[in-house]
Short mmCIF file of C-alpha atoms in Angstrom, two decimals:
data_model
loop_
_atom_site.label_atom_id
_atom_site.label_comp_id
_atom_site.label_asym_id
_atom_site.label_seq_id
_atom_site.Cartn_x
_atom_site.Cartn_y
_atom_site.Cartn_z
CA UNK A 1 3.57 23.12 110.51
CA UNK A 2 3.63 22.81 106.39
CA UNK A 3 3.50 19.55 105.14
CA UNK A 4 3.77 18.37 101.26
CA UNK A 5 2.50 15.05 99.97
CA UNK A 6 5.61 13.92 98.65
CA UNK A 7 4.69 11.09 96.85
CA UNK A 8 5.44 12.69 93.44
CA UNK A 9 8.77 12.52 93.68
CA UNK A 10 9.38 9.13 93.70
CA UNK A 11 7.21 9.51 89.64
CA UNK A 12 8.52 10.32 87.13
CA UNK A 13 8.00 14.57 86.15
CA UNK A 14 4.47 14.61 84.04
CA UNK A 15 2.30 17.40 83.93
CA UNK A 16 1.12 17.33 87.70
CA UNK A 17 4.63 16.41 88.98
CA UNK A 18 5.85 19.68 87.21
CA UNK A 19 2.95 21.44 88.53
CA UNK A 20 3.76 20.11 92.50
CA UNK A 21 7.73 20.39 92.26
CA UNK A 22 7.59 24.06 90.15
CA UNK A 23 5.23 25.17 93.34
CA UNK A 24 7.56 23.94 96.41
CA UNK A 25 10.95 25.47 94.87
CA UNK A 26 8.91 28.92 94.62
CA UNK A 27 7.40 28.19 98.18
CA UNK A 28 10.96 27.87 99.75
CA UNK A 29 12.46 31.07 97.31
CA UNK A 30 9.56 32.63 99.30
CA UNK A 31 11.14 31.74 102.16
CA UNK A 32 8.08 29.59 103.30
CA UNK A 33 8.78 26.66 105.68
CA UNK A 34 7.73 23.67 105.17
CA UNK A 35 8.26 19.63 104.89
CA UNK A 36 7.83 17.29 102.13
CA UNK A 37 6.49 13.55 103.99
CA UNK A 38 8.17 11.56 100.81
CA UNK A 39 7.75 7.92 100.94
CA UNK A 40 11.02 5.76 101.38
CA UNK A 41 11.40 4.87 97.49
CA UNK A 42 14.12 6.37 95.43
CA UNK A 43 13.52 10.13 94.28
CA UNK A 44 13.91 10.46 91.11
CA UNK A 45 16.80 12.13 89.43
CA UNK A 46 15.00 14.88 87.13
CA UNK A 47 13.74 16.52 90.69
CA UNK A 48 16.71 19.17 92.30
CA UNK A 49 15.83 18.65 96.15
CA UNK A 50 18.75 20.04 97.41
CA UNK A 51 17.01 22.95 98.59
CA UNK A 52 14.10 21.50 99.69
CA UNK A 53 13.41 20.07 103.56
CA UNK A 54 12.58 16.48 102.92
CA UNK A 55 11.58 13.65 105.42
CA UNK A 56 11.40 9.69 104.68
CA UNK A 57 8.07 7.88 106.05
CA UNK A 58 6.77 4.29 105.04
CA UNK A 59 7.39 2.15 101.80
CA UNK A 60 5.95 2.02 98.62
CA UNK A 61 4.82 5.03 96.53
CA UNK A 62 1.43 3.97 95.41
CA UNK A 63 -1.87 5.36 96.05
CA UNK A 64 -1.85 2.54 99.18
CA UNK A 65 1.02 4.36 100.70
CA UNK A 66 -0.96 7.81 100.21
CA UNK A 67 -3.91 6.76 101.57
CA UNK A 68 -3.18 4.21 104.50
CA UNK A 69 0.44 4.78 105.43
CA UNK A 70 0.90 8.99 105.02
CA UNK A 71 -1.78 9.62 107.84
CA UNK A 72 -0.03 7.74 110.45
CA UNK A 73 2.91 10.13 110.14
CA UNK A 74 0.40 12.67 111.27
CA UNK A 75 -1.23 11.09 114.30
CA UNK A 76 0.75 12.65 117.26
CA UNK A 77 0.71 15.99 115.69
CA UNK A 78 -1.09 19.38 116.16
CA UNK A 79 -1.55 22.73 114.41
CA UNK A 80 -0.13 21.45 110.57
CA UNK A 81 -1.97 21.61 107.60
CA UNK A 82 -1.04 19.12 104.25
CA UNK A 83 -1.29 20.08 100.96
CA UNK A 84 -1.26 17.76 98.06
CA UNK A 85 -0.54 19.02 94.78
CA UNK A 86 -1.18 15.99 92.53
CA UNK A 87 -4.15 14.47 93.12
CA UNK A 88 -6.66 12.99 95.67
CA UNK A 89 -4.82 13.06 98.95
CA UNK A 90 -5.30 10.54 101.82
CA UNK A 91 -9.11 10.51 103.05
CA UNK A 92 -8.31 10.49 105.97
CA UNK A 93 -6.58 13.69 107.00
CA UNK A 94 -8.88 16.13 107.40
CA UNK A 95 -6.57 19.20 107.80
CA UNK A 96 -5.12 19.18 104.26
CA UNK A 97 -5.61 21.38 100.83
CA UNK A 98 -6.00 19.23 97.48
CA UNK A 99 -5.46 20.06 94.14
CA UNK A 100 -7.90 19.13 90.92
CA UNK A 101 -5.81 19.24 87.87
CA UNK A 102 -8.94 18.01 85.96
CA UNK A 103 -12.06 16.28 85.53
CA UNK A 104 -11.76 14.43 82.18
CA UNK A 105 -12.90 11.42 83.43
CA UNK A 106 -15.79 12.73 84.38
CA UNK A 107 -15.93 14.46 81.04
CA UNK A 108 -15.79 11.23 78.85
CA UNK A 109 -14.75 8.17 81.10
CA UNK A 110 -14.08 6.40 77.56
CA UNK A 111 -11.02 8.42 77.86
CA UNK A 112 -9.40 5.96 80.51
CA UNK A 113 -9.35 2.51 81.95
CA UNK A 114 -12.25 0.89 84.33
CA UNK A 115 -10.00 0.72 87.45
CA UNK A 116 -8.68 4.32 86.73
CA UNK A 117 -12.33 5.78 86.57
CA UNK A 118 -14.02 4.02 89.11
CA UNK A 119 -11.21 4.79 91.53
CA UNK A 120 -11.51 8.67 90.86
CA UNK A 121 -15.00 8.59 90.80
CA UNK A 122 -15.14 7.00 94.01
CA UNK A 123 -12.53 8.74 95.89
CA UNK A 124 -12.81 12.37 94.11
CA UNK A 125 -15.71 13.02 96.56
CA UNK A 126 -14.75 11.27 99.22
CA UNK A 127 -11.15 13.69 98.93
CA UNK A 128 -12.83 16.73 98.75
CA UNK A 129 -15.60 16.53 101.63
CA UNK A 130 -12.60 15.92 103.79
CA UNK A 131 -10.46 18.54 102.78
CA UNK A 132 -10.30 22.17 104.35
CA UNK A 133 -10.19 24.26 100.83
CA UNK A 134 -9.66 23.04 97.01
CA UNK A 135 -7.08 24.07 94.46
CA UNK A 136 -6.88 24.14 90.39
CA UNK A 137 -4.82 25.64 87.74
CA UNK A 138 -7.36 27.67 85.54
CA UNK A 139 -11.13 29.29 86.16
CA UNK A 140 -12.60 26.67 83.46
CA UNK A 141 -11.60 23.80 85.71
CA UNK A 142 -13.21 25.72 89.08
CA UNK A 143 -16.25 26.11 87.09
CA UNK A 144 -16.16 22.06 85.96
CA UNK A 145 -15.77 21.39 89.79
CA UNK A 146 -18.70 23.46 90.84
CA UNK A 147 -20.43 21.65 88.34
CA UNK A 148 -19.72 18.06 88.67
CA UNK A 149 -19.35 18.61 92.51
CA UNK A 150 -22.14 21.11 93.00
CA UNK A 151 -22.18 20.80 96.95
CA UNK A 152 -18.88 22.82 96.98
CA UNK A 153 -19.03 27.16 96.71
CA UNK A 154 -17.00 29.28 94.57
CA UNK A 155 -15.39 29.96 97.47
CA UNK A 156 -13.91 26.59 98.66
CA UNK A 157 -11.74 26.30 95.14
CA UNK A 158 -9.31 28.97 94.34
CA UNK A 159 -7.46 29.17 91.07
CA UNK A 160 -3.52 28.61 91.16
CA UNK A 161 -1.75 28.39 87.63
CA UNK A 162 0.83 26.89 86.09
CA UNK A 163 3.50 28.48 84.92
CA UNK A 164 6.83 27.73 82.66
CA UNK A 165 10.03 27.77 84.75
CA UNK A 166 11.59 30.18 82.78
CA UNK A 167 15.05 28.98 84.12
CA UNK A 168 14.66 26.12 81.94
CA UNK A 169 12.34 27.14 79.04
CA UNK A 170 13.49 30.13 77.11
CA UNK A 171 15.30 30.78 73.75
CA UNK A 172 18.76 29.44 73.40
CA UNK A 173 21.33 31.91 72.35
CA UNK A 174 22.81 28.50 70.11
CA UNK A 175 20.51 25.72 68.50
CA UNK A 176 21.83 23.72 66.12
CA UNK A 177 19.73 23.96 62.56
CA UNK A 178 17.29 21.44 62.32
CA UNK A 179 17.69 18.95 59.75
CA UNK A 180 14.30 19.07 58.30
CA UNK A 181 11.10 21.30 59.07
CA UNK A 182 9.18 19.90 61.54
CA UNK A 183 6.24 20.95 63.72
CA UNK A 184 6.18 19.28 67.58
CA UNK A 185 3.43 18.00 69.81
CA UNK A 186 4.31 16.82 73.39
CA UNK A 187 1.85 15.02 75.71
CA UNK A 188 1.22 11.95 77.13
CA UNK A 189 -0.35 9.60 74.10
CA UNK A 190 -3.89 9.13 75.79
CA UNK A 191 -6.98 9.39 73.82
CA UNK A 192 -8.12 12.90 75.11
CA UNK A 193 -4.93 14.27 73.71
CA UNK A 194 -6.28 13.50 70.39
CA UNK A 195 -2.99 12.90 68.40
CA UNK A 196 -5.23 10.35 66.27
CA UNK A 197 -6.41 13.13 64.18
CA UNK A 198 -3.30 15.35 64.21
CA UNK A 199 -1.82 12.21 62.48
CA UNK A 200 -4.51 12.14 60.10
CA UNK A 201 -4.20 15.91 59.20
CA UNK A 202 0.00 15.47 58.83
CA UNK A 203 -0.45 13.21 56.20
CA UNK A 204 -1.22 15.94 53.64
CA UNK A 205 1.62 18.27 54.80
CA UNK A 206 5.06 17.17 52.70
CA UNK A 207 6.53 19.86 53.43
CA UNK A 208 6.73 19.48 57.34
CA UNK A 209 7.27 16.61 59.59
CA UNK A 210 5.31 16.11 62.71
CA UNK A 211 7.96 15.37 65.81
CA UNK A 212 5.43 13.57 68.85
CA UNK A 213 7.02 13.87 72.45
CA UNK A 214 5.34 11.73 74.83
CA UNK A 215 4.83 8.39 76.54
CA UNK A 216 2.26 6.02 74.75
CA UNK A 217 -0.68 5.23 76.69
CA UNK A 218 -2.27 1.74 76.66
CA UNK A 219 -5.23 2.99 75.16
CA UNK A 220 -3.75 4.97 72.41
CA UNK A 221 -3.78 1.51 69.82
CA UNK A 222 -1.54 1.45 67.07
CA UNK A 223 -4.03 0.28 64.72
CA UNK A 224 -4.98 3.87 64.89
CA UNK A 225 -2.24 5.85 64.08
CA UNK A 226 -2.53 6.38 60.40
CA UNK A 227 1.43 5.54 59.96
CA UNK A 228 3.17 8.09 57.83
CA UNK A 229 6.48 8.68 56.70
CA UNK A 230 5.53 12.24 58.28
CA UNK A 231 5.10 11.25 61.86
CA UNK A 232 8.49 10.60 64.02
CA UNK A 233 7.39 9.19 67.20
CA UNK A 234 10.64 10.12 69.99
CA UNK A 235 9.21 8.96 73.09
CA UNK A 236 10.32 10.58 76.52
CA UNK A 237 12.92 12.86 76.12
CA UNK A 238 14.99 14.68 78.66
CA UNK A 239 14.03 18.61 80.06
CA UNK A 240 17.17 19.46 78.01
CA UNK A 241 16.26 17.81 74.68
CA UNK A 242 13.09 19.25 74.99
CA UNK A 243 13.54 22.86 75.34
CA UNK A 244 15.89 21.87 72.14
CA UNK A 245 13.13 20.85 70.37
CA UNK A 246 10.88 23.67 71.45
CA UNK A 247 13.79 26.20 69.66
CA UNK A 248 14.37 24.31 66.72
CA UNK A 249 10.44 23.71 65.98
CA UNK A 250 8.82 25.70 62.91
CA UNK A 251 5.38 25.14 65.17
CA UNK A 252 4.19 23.60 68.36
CA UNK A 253 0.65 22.18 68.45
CA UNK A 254 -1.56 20.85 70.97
CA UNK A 255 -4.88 19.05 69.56
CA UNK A 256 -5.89 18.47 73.08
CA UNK A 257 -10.10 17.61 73.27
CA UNK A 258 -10.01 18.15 77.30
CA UNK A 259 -7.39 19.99 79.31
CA UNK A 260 -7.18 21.44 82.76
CA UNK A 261 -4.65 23.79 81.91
CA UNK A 262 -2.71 23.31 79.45
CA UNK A 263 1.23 23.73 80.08
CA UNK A 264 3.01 22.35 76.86
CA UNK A 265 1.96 25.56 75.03
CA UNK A 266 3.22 27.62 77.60
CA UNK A 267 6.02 26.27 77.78
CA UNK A 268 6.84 26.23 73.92
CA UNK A 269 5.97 30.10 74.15
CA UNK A 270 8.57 30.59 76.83
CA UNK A 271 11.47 29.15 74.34
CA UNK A 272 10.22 31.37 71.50
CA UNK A 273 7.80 28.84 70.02
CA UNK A 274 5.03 30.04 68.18
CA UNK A 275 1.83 27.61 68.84
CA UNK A 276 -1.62 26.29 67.26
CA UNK A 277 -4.05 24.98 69.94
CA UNK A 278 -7.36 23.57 69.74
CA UNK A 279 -10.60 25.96 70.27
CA UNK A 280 -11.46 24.89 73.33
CA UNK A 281 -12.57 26.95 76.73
CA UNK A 282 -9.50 26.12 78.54
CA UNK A 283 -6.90 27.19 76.77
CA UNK A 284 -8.55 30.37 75.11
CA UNK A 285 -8.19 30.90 78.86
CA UNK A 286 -4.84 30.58 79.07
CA UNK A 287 -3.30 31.17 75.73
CA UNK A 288 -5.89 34.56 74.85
CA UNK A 289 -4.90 35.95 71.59
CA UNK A 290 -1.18 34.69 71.55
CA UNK A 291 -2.36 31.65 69.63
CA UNK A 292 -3.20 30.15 66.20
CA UNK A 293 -6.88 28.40 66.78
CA UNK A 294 -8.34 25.04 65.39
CA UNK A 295 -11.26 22.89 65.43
CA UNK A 296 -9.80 19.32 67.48
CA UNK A 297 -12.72 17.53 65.87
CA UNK A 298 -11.76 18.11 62.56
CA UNK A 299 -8.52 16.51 60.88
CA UNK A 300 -9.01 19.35 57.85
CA UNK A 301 -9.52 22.18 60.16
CA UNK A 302 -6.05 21.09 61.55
CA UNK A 303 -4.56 20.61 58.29
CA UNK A 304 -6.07 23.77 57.25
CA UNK A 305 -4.85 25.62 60.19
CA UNK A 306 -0.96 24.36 59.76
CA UNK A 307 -0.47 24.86 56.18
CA UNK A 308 -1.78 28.78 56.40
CA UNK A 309 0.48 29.45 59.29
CA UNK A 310 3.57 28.18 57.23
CA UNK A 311 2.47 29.69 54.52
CA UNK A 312 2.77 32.98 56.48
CA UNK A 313 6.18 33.03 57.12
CA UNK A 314 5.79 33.03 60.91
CA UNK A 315 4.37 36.45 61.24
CA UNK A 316 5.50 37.93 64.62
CA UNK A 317 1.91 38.31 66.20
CA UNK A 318 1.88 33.96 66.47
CA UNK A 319 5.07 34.05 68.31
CA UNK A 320 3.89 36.34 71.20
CA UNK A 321 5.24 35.17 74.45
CA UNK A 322 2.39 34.27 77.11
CA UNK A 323 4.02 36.38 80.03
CA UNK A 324 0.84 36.38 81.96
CA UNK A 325 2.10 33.28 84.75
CA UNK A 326 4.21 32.79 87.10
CA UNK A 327 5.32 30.15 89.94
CA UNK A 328 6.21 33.07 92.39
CA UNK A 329 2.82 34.81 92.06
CA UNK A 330 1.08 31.21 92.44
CA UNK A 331 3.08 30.74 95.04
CA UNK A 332 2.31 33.45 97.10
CA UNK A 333 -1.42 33.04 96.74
CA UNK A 334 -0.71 29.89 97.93
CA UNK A 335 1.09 31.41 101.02
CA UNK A 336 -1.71 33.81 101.68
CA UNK A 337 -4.51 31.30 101.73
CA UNK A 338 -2.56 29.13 104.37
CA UNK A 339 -1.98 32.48 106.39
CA UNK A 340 -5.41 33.09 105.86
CA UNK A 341 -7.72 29.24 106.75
CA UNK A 342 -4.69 27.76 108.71
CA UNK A 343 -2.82 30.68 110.69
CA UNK A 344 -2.46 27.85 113.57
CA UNK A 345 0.22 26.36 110.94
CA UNK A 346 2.61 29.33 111.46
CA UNK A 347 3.03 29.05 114.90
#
């Protein structure tokens, strides 16, 4: 048998929520069989589950219910394999598949709280010497694993993307006109997302508002956010609002200083959105020569790299659509790497 960690859906849809829910609706259009162990806390309502095999086991829906309460679901069973697509995954089930989104905290653990580093430096290891194989979204982020976790062999981490759902993100046939020319950014408002010096470089650009989609993280202090008449700060907005903003949006940018992927710019490109992005490894990976390119380190660089592009007149080689992913092909290498290390799960 398939199991899913669950525990995502009770969380509200971030990056790796998107990731984990995006990847079990193309498992089951694949016809793939399988259960999602979901603890008994309310789902939330952005996730469809209609479709989607789900059973109720133990309360709570923190990492205490994933890593003391999940396994006993599992002890009178045989021949089932568990893959979690968020995070860590319980220790203590031996016959499971994690995902690695990331290693920032590795990277620069100034990035994040005490608690949150120690914990994932503690149980990062621990998670992978007890799981059967390793998965992550992009070849820079295999070859960050290899090297932080240098035990492990290229071939005990295989590479499954993101992708945009396409149902969801793609050009709207009507969009209302924007009431002034802005530019977007969407992330979560940590420091690695680097939105302090996107700030800074929006302050010299009159002619173009800066529109920031995201939740505020604790460490992202407001003391810092060079307040502009420029910046419009909209919070969490819904999947719908969003892809409205994506087609209204002269620009999307993405300043990010550490990713694992990358998905925002994808997902702008998907609704006709042209994008800048910063030069870094990760997303020269995944956004190749569809992309404008600027130094995240340098406020001027960024303000350099906005004004030419609107200067341009949008010239159709920035608003390339990335066509390269897809949830149904991650899906099925997915599929084939359970047929392949876990064929006892099939029968």
């Amino acid at each position: 048998m398939i199991y899913i960690n669950g525990r995502f859906l009770t969380q509200p849809m971030t990056g790796v929520e998107r990731y984990a829910y995006n990847m079990c609706k193309a498992m089951a259009e694949q016809q793939l069989s399988f259960t999602i162990v979901c603890p008994q806390a309310t789902i939330q309502a952005c996730y469809d589950i209609s479709h989607l095999k789900i059973v109720h086991y133990g309360r709570g829906n923190s990492h205490l219910w994933e890593q003391c309460i999940l396994p006993f679901f599992f002890l009178n069973k045989k021949n089932y394999v568990v893959l979690s697509f968020t995070g860590l995954g319980t220790i203590l089930i031996r016959n499971k598949v994690m995902t690695i989104h990331d290693l920032s905290f590795l990277e620069n653990p100034k990035w994040f709280s005490r608690a949150y580093y120690w914990w994932y430096k503690l149980m990062t290891p621990l998670a992978i010497k007890t799981s059967r194989h390793i998965l992550t979204v992009s070849e820079f982020s295999k070859r960050e694993i290899i090297r932080f976790y240098p035990f492990l062999q290229e071939q005990d981490v295989t590479v499954v993307y993101n992708a945009a759902d396409n149902s969801l993100f793609r050009p709207l046939s009507q969009v209302p006109a924007p009431t002034e020319r802005f530019a977007l950014a969407v992330s979560s408002l940590d420091p690695r997302k680097n939105f302090n010096r996107l700030i800074e470089a929006f302050e010299d650009i009159p002619d173009c508002k800066l529109y920031i989609v995201g939740t505020r993280h604790r460490v992202f202090r407001e003391g810092q956010n060079h307040q502009s008449d420029n910046i419009h700060y909209l919070g969490r907005v819904s999947d719908a609002e969003l892809v409205r903003l994506y087609n209204q949006a002269a620009c999307f940018i993405f300043p990010s200083l550490y990713e694992g992927f990358g998905l925002p710019p994808i997902e702008a490109q998907s609704c006709g959105c042209p994008v800048l992005v910063s030069d870094i490894p990760v997303l020269r990976e995944v956004c190749g020569d569809t992309a404008t390119y600027f130094d995240p380190y340098n406020p001027y660089d960024i303000r350099k790299a906005v004004k030419q592009f609107l200067a341009a007149d949008y010239p159709n080689t920035h608003q390339a659509h990335n066509t390269r992913f897809s949830w149904a092909t991650s899906a099925k290498i997915i599929i084939d790497l359970i047929k392949e290390k876990f064929p006892e799960s099939h029968n």
